[in-house]
PDB file of N, CA and C in Angstrom:
ATOM      1  N   UNK K 169       2.663   7.692  29.436  1.00 96.00           N
ATOM      2  CA  UNK K 169       2.935   9.133  28.569  1.00 96.00           C
ATOM      3  C   UNK K 169       3.893   7.695  27.003  1.00 96.00           C
ATOM      4  N   UNK K 170       3.155   8.604  25.861  1.00 98.00           N
ATOM      5  CA  UNK K 170       4.198   7.259  24.982  1.00 98.00           C
ATOM      6  C   UNK K 170       4.981   8.594  23.947  1.00 98.00           C
ATOM      7  N   UNK K 171       6.494   7.580  23.537  1.00 98.00           N
ATOM      8  CA  UNK K 171       6.697   8.763  23.112  1.00 98.00           C
ATOM      9  C   UNK K 171       7.332   7.969  21.340  1.00 98.00           C
ATOM     10  N   UNK K 172       7.131   9.126  20.710  1.00 98.00           N
ATOM     11  CA  UNK K 172       7.777   9.323  18.959  1.00 98.00           C
ATOM     12  C   UNK K 172       8.902   8.974  18.852  1.00 98.00           C
ATOM     13  N   UNK K 173      10.095   8.514  18.356  1.00 98.00           N
ATOM     14  CA  UNK K 173      11.549   8.654  18.609  1.00 98.00           C
ATOM     15  C   UNK K 173      12.074   8.403  17.546  1.00 98.00           C
ATOM     16  N   UNK K 174      13.141   9.206  17.334  1.00 98.00           N
ATOM     17  CA  UNK K 174      14.036   8.789  15.775  1.00 98.00           C
ATOM     18  C   UNK K 174      15.602   8.251  16.248  1.00 98.00           C
ATOM     19  N   UNK K 175      15.769   7.046  15.594  1.00 97.00           N
ATOM     20  CA  UNK K 175      17.062   6.429  15.977  1.00 97.00           C
ATOM     21  C   UNK K 175      18.114   6.682  14.541  1.00 97.00           C
ATOM     22  N   UNK K 176      19.673   7.073  14.417  1.00 97.00           N
ATOM     23  CA  UNK K 176      20.084   6.925  13.555  1.00 97.00           C
ATOM     24  C   UNK K 176      21.337   6.573  13.537  1.00 97.00           C
ATOM     25  N   UNK K 177      22.153   6.232  12.882  1.00 96.00           N
ATOM     26  CA  UNK K 177      22.563   5.164  12.623  1.00 96.00           C
ATOM     27  C   UNK K 177      24.071   5.759  11.908  1.00 96.00           C
ATOM     28  N   UNK K 178      24.934   6.217  12.433  1.00 93.00           N
ATOM     29  CA  UNK K 178      26.186   6.847  12.152  1.00 93.00           C
ATOM     30  C   UNK K 178      26.797   6.188  10.590  1.00 93.00           C
ATOM     31  N   UNK K 179      27.181   4.998  11.578  1.00 93.00           N
ATOM     32  CA  UNK K 179      27.671   3.766  10.950  1.00 93.00           C
ATOM     33  C   UNK K 179      27.455   2.862   9.690  1.00 93.00           C
ATOM     34  N   UNK K 180      25.811   3.794   9.462  1.00 95.00           N
ATOM     35  CA  UNK K 180      25.227   3.183   7.979  1.00 95.00           C
ATOM     36  C   UNK K 180      24.868   4.198   7.672  1.00 95.00           C
ATOM     37  N   UNK K 181      24.830   5.181   8.111  1.00 95.00           N
ATOM     38  CA  UNK K 181      23.525   6.133   7.314  1.00 95.00           C
ATOM     39  C   UNK K 181      22.136   6.102   7.484  1.00 95.00           C
ATOM     40  N   UNK K 182      21.675   4.905   8.228  1.00 96.00           N
ATOM     41  CA  UNK K 182      20.123   4.712   8.139  1.00 96.00           C
ATOM     42  C   UNK K 182      19.293   5.612   9.633  1.00 96.00           C
ATOM     43  N   UNK K 183      18.379   6.257   8.755  1.00 97.00           N
ATOM     44  CA  UNK K 183      17.095   6.651  10.559  1.00 97.00           C
ATOM     45  C   UNK K 183      16.268   4.957  10.903  1.00 97.00           C
ATOM     46  N   UNK K 184      15.327   4.961  11.749  1.00 98.00           N
ATOM     47  CA  UNK K 184      14.516   3.927  12.545  1.00 98.00           C
ATOM     48  C   UNK K 184      13.902   5.190  13.058  1.00 98.00           C
ATOM     49  N   UNK K 185      12.544   4.961  12.801  1.00 98.00           N
ATOM     50  CA  UNK K 185      11.192   5.765  13.358  1.00 98.00           C
ATOM     51  C   UNK K 185      10.408   4.685  14.378  1.00 98.00           C
ATOM     52  N   UNK K 186      10.105   4.899  15.238  1.00 98.00           N
ATOM     53  CA  UNK K 186       9.385   3.965  15.958  1.00 98.00           C
ATOM     54  C   UNK K 186       8.801   4.970  17.312  1.00 98.00           C
ATOM     55  N   UNK K 187       7.960   3.997  18.005  1.00 98.00           N
ATOM     56  CA  UNK K 187       6.803   4.661  19.625  1.00 98.00           C
ATOM     57  C   UNK K 187       7.180   3.959  20.384  1.00 98.00           C
ATOM     58  N   UNK K 188       7.094   3.711  21.654  1.00 98.00           N
ATOM     59  CA  UNK K 188       7.012   3.349  22.697  1.00 98.00           C
ATOM     60  C   UNK K 188       6.507   3.572  24.017  1.00 98.00           C
ATOM     61  N   UNK K 189       6.138   3.233  24.977  1.00 98.00           N
ATOM     62  CA  UNK K 189       6.229   4.254  26.607  1.00 98.00           C
ATOM     63  C   UNK K 189       7.186   4.205  27.515  1.00 98.00           C
ATOM     64  N   UNK K 190       7.934   2.922  26.644  1.00 98.00           N
ATOM     65  CA  UNK K 190       9.761   2.999  27.640  1.00 98.00           C
ATOM     66  C   UNK K 190      10.757   3.277  27.009  1.00 98.00           C
ATOM     67  N   UNK K 191      11.710   4.407  26.701  1.00 98.00           N
ATOM     68  CA  UNK K 191      11.614   5.159  25.645  1.00 98.00           C
ATOM     69  C   UNK K 191      13.799   4.224  26.151  1.00 98.00           C
ATOM     70  N   UNK K 192      13.944   4.257  27.622  1.00 97.00           N
ATOM     71  CA  UNK K 192      14.986   3.377  27.702  1.00 97.00           C
ATOM     72  C   UNK K 192      15.340   2.083  27.322  1.00 97.00           C
ATOM     73  N   UNK K 193      14.161   1.482  27.561  1.00 97.00           N
ATOM     74  CA  UNK K 193      13.856   0.008  27.828  1.00 97.00           C
ATOM     75  C   UNK K 193      13.929  -0.423  26.261  1.00 97.00           C
ATOM     76  N   UNK K 194      13.698   0.122  25.071  1.00 97.00           N
ATOM     77  CA  UNK K 194      13.635   0.227  23.791  1.00 97.00           C
ATOM     78  C   UNK K 194      14.763   1.319  23.098  1.00 97.00           C
ATOM     79  N   UNK K 195      15.566   1.529  23.328  1.00 97.00           N
ATOM     80  CA  UNK K 195      16.637   1.917  23.293  1.00 97.00           C
ATOM     81  C   UNK K 195      17.840   0.901  23.653  1.00 97.00           C
ATOM     82  N   UNK K 196      17.739   0.539  24.769  1.00 97.00           N
ATOM     83  CA  UNK K 196      18.575  -1.032  25.155  1.00 97.00           C
ATOM     84  C   UNK K 196      18.321  -2.014  24.329  1.00 97.00           C
ATOM     85  N   UNK K 197      16.603  -2.405  23.967  1.00 96.00           N
ATOM     86  CA  UNK K 197      16.731  -3.670  22.902  1.00 96.00           C
ATOM     87  C   UNK K 197      17.300  -3.440  21.179  1.00 96.00           C
ATOM     88  N   UNK K 198      17.566  -2.349  21.135  1.00 97.00           N
ATOM     89  CA  UNK K 198      18.067  -1.469  19.500  1.00 97.00           C
ATOM     90  C   UNK K 198      18.814  -1.920  20.196  1.00 97.00           C
ATOM     91  N   UNK K 199      20.235  -1.761  20.684  1.00 97.00           N
ATOM     92  CA  UNK K 199      21.262  -1.292  20.643  1.00 97.00           C
ATOM     93  C   UNK K 199      21.650  -2.962  21.200  1.00 97.00           C
ATOM     94  N   UNK K 200      21.018  -3.571  22.405  1.00 96.00           N
ATOM     95  CA  UNK K 200      22.233  -4.203  22.849  1.00 96.00           C
ATOM     96  C   UNK K 200      21.330  -5.680  23.423  1.00 96.00           C
ATOM     97  N   UNK K 201      20.148  -5.761  22.934  1.00 93.00           N
ATOM     98  CA  UNK K 201      19.251  -7.068  23.753  1.00 93.00           C
ATOM     99  C   UNK K 201      18.405  -7.871  22.766  1.00 93.00           C
ATOM    100  N   UNK K 202      17.925  -6.871  21.372  1.00 92.00           N
ATOM    101  CA  UNK K 202      17.594  -7.531  20.513  1.00 92.00           C
ATOM    102  C   UNK K 202      18.542  -8.851  19.827  1.00 92.00           C
ATOM    103  N   UNK K 203      17.888  -9.781  19.120  1.00 92.00           N
ATOM    104  CA  UNK K 203      18.613 -10.522  18.243  1.00 92.00           C
ATOM    105  C   UNK K 203      18.373 -11.134  17.033  1.00 92.00           C
ATOM    106  N   UNK K 204      17.283 -10.165  16.781  1.00 93.00           N
ATOM    107  CA  UNK K 204      16.597 -10.334  15.374  1.00 93.00           C
ATOM    108  C   UNK K 204      15.692  -8.744  15.079  1.00 93.00           C
ATOM    109  N   UNK K 205      15.789  -8.807  13.550  1.00 94.00           N
ATOM    110  CA  UNK K 205      15.010  -7.125  12.805  1.00 94.00           C
ATOM    111  C   UNK K 205      15.752  -5.987  12.577  1.00 94.00           C
ATOM    112  N   UNK K 206      14.961  -5.455  12.218  1.00 94.00           N
ATOM    113  CA  UNK K 206      15.797  -4.236  11.419  1.00 94.00           C
ATOM    114  C   UNK K 206      17.478  -4.133  11.931  1.00 94.00           C
ATOM    115  N   UNK K 207      17.316  -3.380  13.551  1.00 95.00           N
ATOM    116  CA  UNK K 207      17.877  -2.788  14.188  1.00 95.00           C
ATOM    117  C   UNK K 207      18.813  -3.039  14.145  1.00 95.00           C
ATOM    118  N   UNK K 208      19.117  -4.088  14.011  1.00 96.00           N
ATOM    119  CA  UNK K 208      20.034  -5.541  14.761  1.00 96.00           C
ATOM    120  C   UNK K 208      21.873  -5.269  14.031  1.00 96.00           C
ATOM    121  N   UNK K 209      20.920  -5.376  12.829  1.00 96.00           N
ATOM    122  CA  UNK K 209      21.847  -4.772  11.824  1.00 96.00           C
ATOM    123  C   UNK K 209      22.815  -4.195  11.401  1.00 96.00           C
ATOM    124  N   UNK K 210      22.222  -2.785  12.260  1.00 97.00           N
ATOM    125  CA  UNK K 210      22.755  -1.504  11.928  1.00 97.00           C
ATOM    126  C   UNK K 210      23.205  -0.840  12.809  1.00 97.00           C
ATOM    127  N   UNK K 211      23.568  -1.477  14.122  1.00 97.00           N
ATOM    128  CA  UNK K 211      24.013  -0.789  15.256  1.00 97.00           C
ATOM    129  C   UNK K 211      25.421  -0.497  15.153  1.00 97.00           C
ATOM    130  N   UNK K 212      25.877   0.971  16.023  1.00 97.00           N
ATOM    131  CA  UNK K 212      24.940   1.608  17.219  1.00 97.00           C
ATOM    132  C   UNK K 212      24.099   2.311  16.650  1.00 97.00           C
ATOM    133  N   UNK K 213      23.110   2.363  17.363  1.00 97.00           N
ATOM    134  CA  UNK K 213      21.824   3.534  17.132  1.00 97.00           C
ATOM    135  C   UNK K 213      22.839   4.594  18.247  1.00 97.00           C
ATOM    136  N   UNK K 214      21.696   5.912  17.388  1.00 96.00           N
ATOM    137  CA  UNK K 214      22.211   7.065  18.425  1.00 96.00           C
ATOM    138  C   UNK K 214      20.656   7.612  18.422  1.00 96.00           C
ATOM    139  N   UNK K 215      19.859   8.340  19.545  1.00 97.00           N
ATOM    140  CA  UNK K 215      18.305   8.847  19.520  1.00 97.00           C
ATOM    141  C   UNK K 215      18.579  10.130  19.207  1.00 97.00           C
ATOM    142  N   UNK K 216      18.038  10.807  18.497  1.00 96.00           N
ATOM    143  CA  UNK K 216      17.775  12.067  17.682  1.00 96.00           C
ATOM    144  C   UNK K 216      16.647  12.661  17.216  1.00 96.00           C
ATOM    145  N   UNK K 217      15.900  12.460  18.590  1.00 95.00           N
ATOM    146  CA  UNK K 217      14.859  13.307  18.122  1.00 95.00           C
ATOM    147  C   UNK K 217      13.760  12.455  18.867  1.00 95.00           C
ATOM    148  N   UNK K 218      12.692  12.968  19.623  1.00 97.00           N
ATOM    149  CA  UNK K 218      11.188  12.469  20.087  1.00 97.00           C
ATOM    150  C   UNK K 218      10.978  13.652  20.942  1.00 97.00           C
ATOM    151  N   UNK K 219       8.942  12.886  20.274  1.00 98.00           N
ATOM    152  CA  UNK K 219       8.095  13.765  21.097  1.00 98.00           C
ATOM    153  C   UNK K 219       7.378  13.303  21.660  1.00 98.00           C
ATOM    154  N   UNK K 220       6.450  13.381  22.812  1.00 98.00           N
ATOM    155  CA  UNK K 220       5.180  12.447  23.717  1.00 98.00           C
ATOM    156  C   UNK K 220       4.087  13.373  23.482  1.00 98.00           C
ATOM    157  N   UNK K 221       3.842  12.069  23.793  1.00 98.00           N
ATOM    158  CA  UNK K 221       2.041  12.404  23.108  1.00 98.00           C
ATOM    159  C   UNK K 221       1.230  11.475  24.326  1.00 98.00           C
ATOM    160  N   UNK K 222       0.599  11.852  25.318  1.00 98.00           N
ATOM    161  CA  UNK K 222      -0.216  11.520  26.228  1.00 98.00           C
ATOM    162  C   UNK K 222      -0.561   9.914  25.861  1.00 98.00           C
ATOM    163  N   UNK K 223      -1.795   9.750  24.750  1.00 98.00           N
ATOM    164  CA  UNK K 223      -1.793   8.592  24.356  1.00 98.00           C
ATOM    165  C   UNK K 223      -1.259   7.715  23.175  1.00 98.00           C
ATOM    166  N   UNK K 224      -1.901   6.496  22.994  1.00 98.00           N
ATOM    167  CA  UNK K 224      -1.246   5.336  21.720  1.00 98.00           C
ATOM    168  C   UNK K 224      -1.150   6.136  20.135  1.00 98.00           C
ATOM    169  N   UNK K 225      -2.572   6.136  20.716  1.00 98.00           N
ATOM    170  CA  UNK K 225      -3.525   7.027  19.644  1.00 98.00           C
ATOM    171  C   UNK K 225      -2.421   8.019  18.591  1.00 98.00           C
ATOM    172  N   UNK K 226      -1.986   9.216  19.199  1.00 98.00           N
ATOM    173  CA  UNK K 226      -1.548  10.556  18.963  1.00 98.00           C
ATOM    174  C   UNK K 226       0.042   9.957  18.931  1.00 98.00           C
ATOM    175  N   UNK K 227       0.844   8.855  19.317  1.00 98.00           N
ATOM    176  CA  UNK K 227       2.136   8.710  19.007  1.00 98.00           C
ATOM    177  C   UNK K 227       2.190   8.039  18.136  1.00 98.00           C
ATOM    178  N   UNK K 228       1.382   7.193  17.224  1.00 98.00           N
ATOM    179  CA  UNK K 228       0.902   6.292  16.355  1.00 98.00           C
ATOM    180  C   UNK K 228       0.782   7.119  15.184  1.00 98.00           C
ATOM    181  N   UNK K 229      -0.232   8.004  15.434  1.00 98.00           N
ATOM    182  CA  UNK K 229      -0.613   9.235  14.225  1.00 98.00           C
ATOM    183  C   UNK K 229       0.976  10.060  14.138  1.00 98.00           C
ATOM    184  N   UNK K 230       1.933  10.708  14.889  1.00 98.00           N
ATOM    185  CA  UNK K 230       2.803  11.334  14.507  1.00 98.00           C
ATOM    186  C   UNK K 230       3.719   9.708  13.739  1.00 98.00           C
ATOM    187  N   UNK K 231       3.665   8.819  14.642  1.00 98.00           N
ATOM    188  CA  UNK K 231       5.196   8.044  13.988  1.00 98.00           C
ATOM    189  C   UNK K 231       4.795   7.942  12.764  1.00 98.00           C
ATOM    190  N   UNK K 232       2.965   7.977  12.023  1.00 98.00           N
ATOM    191  CA  UNK K 232       3.073   7.670  10.716  1.00 98.00           C
ATOM    192  C   UNK K 232       3.476   8.731   9.828  1.00 98.00           C
ATOM    193  N   UNK K 233       3.608  10.309  10.283  1.00 98.00           N
ATOM    194  CA  UNK K 233       3.425  11.138   9.810  1.00 98.00           C
ATOM    195  C   UNK K 233       4.835  11.296   9.189  1.00 98.00           C
ATOM    196  N   UNK K 234       6.094  11.081  10.520  1.00 98.00           N
ATOM    197  CA  UNK K 234       7.692  11.053  10.541  1.00 98.00           C
ATOM    198  C   UNK K 234       8.016  10.034   9.181  1.00 98.00           C
ATOM    199  N   UNK K 235       6.781   9.181   9.612  1.00 98.00           N
ATOM    200  CA  UNK K 235       7.843   8.467   8.093  1.00 98.00           C
ATOM    201  C   UNK K 235       6.725   8.657   6.545  1.00 98.00           C
ATOM    202  N   UNK K 236       6.646   9.672   5.969  1.00 98.00           N
ATOM    203  CA  UNK K 236       5.895   9.540   5.214  1.00 98.00           C
ATOM    204  C   UNK K 236       7.459  10.651   4.651  1.00 98.00           C
ATOM    205  N   UNK K 237       7.295  11.168   3.226  1.00 97.00           N
ATOM    206  CA  UNK K 237       8.399  11.681   3.171  1.00 97.00           C
ATOM    207  C   UNK K 237       8.903  12.609   3.519  1.00 97.00           C
ATOM    208  N   UNK K 238       7.566  13.511   3.710  1.00 98.00           N
ATOM    209  CA  UNK K 238       7.866  14.934   4.563  1.00 98.00           C
ATOM    210  C   UNK K 238       8.170  15.350   5.714  1.00 98.00           C
ATOM    211  N   UNK K 239       7.656  13.579   6.214  1.00 98.00           N
ATOM    212  CA  UNK K 239       8.629  13.488   7.558  1.00 98.00           C
ATOM    213  C   UNK K 239       9.871  13.188   7.604  1.00 98.00           C
ATOM    214  N   UNK K 240      10.456  12.334   7.038  1.00 97.00           N
ATOM    215  CA  UNK K 240      11.596  12.230   6.647  1.00 97.00           C
ATOM    216  C   UNK K 240      12.865  13.703   6.495  1.00 97.00           C
ATOM    217  N   UNK K 241      12.397  14.297   5.190  1.00 96.00           N
ATOM    218  CA  UNK K 241      12.938  15.459   5.116  1.00 96.00           C
ATOM    219  C   UNK K 241      13.151  15.785   6.286  1.00 96.00           C
ATOM    220  N   UNK K 242      12.147  15.933   7.368  1.00 96.00           N
ATOM    221  CA  UNK K 242      12.128  16.568   8.466  1.00 96.00           C
ATOM    222  C   UNK K 242      13.722  16.142   9.506  1.00 96.00           C
ATOM    223  N   UNK K 243      13.356  14.715   9.293  1.00 96.00           N
ATOM    224  CA  UNK K 243      14.599  14.254  10.431  1.00 96.00           C
ATOM    225  C   UNK K 243      15.591  14.780  10.024  1.00 96.00           C
ATOM    226  N   UNK K 244      16.009  14.117   8.520  1.00 95.00           N
ATOM    227  CA  UNK K 244      17.200  14.140   7.802  1.00 95.00           C
ATOM    228  C   UNK K 244      17.296  15.346   8.106  1.00 95.00           C
ATOM    229  N   UNK K 245      16.799  16.605   8.126  1.00 93.00           N
ATOM    230  CA  UNK K 245      17.170  18.022   8.430  1.00 93.00           C
ATOM    231  C   UNK K 245      17.823  17.734  10.069  1.00 93.00           C
ATOM    232  N   UNK K 246      17.666  17.627  10.433  1.00 92.00           N
ATOM    233  CA  UNK K 246      17.297  17.796  12.142  1.00 92.00           C
ATOM    234  C   UNK K 246      19.295  16.924  12.163  1.00 92.00           C
ATOM    235  N   UNK K 247      19.136  15.690  11.706  1.00 93.00           N
ATOM    236  CA  UNK K 247      20.633  14.678  11.339  1.00 93.00           C
ATOM    237  C   UNK K 247      21.296  15.774  11.303  1.00 93.00           C
ATOM    238  N   UNK K 248      20.689  16.445   9.840  1.00 91.00           N
ATOM    239  CA  UNK K 248      22.265  17.375   9.262  1.00 91.00           C
ATOM    240  C   UNK K 248      22.587  18.463  10.130  1.00 91.00           C
ATOM    241  N   UNK K 249      21.451  18.845  10.742  1.00 90.00           N
ATOM    242  CA  UNK K 249      22.154  20.328  12.002  1.00 90.00           C
ATOM    243  C   UNK K 249      22.719  19.809  13.247  1.00 90.00           C
ATOM    244  N   UNK K 250      22.350  18.472  13.544  1.00 87.00           N
ATOM    245  CA  UNK K 250      23.270  18.033  14.858  1.00 87.00           C
ATOM    246  C   UNK K 250      24.635  17.822  14.424  1.00 87.00           C
ATOM    247  N   UNK K 251      24.863  17.809  12.849  1.00 87.00           N
ATOM    248  CA  UNK K 251      26.669  17.564  12.519  1.00 87.00           C
ATOM    249  C   UNK K 251      26.493  15.873  12.794  1.00 87.00           C
ATOM    250  N   UNK K 252      25.920  14.902  12.693  1.00 83.00           N
ATOM    251  CA  UNK K 252      26.120  14.041  13.054  1.00 83.00           C
ATOM    252  C   UNK K 252      26.177  13.162  11.738  1.00 83.00           C
ATOM    253  N   UNK K 253      26.188  13.374  10.054  1.00 80.00           N
ATOM    254  CA  UNK K 253      26.129  12.719   9.492  1.00 80.00           C
ATOM    255  C   UNK K 253      27.909  13.198   8.707  1.00 80.00           C
ATOM    256  N   UNK K 254      28.259  11.581   8.138  1.00 59.00           N
ATOM    257  CA  UNK K 254      29.538  12.568   8.278  1.00 59.00           C
ATOM    258  C   UNK K 254      30.074  13.078   6.902  1.00 59.00           C
ATOM    259  N   UNK K 255      30.658  13.077   6.139  1.00 53.00           N
ATOM    260  CA  UNK K 255      31.264  13.982   5.644  1.00 53.00           C
ATOM    261  C   UNK K 255      31.379  12.284   4.217  1.00 53.00           C
ATOM    262  N   UNK K 256      30.697  13.192   3.041  1.00 55.00           N
ATOM    263  CA  UNK K 256      30.449  12.405   1.559  1.00 55.00           C
ATOM    264  C   UNK K 256      28.866  10.825   1.648  1.00 55.00           C
ATOM    265  N   UNK K 257      28.805  11.100   2.735  1.00 57.00           N
ATOM    266  CA  UNK K 257      27.146  10.469   2.900  1.00 57.00           C
ATOM    267  C   UNK K 257      26.074  11.353   2.669  1.00 57.00           C
ATOM    268  N   UNK K 258      25.274  10.632   1.673  1.00 61.00           N
ATOM    269  CA  UNK K 258      24.083  11.448   0.713  1.00 61.00           C
ATOM    270  C   UNK K 258      22.891  10.981   1.009  1.00 61.00           C
ATOM    271  N   UNK K 259      21.988  11.748   1.745  1.00 58.00           N
ATOM    272  CA  UNK K 259      20.917  11.264   1.860  1.00 58.00           C
ATOM    273  C   UNK K 259      19.533  10.872   1.116  1.00 58.00           C
TER     274      UNK K 259
END
């Protein structure tokens, strides 16, 4: 199984969208283990959304959809509904 996931950095008001076959290990990498890359600069990250897919190809297709303008609007609405956005932030 593959998971498409969305991380949110409340401290920096940033999102990250990706896919993986091992979500627990990937989250650990984003928050602690990695030493370079986009996500290192905006720690800590909170998992705000994920979906499971039986194949890598389907996961990659969904990841691409979520990275579109329509997909990003969907994600920001989920984050707003969760109450994670700090007062004063604009999306």
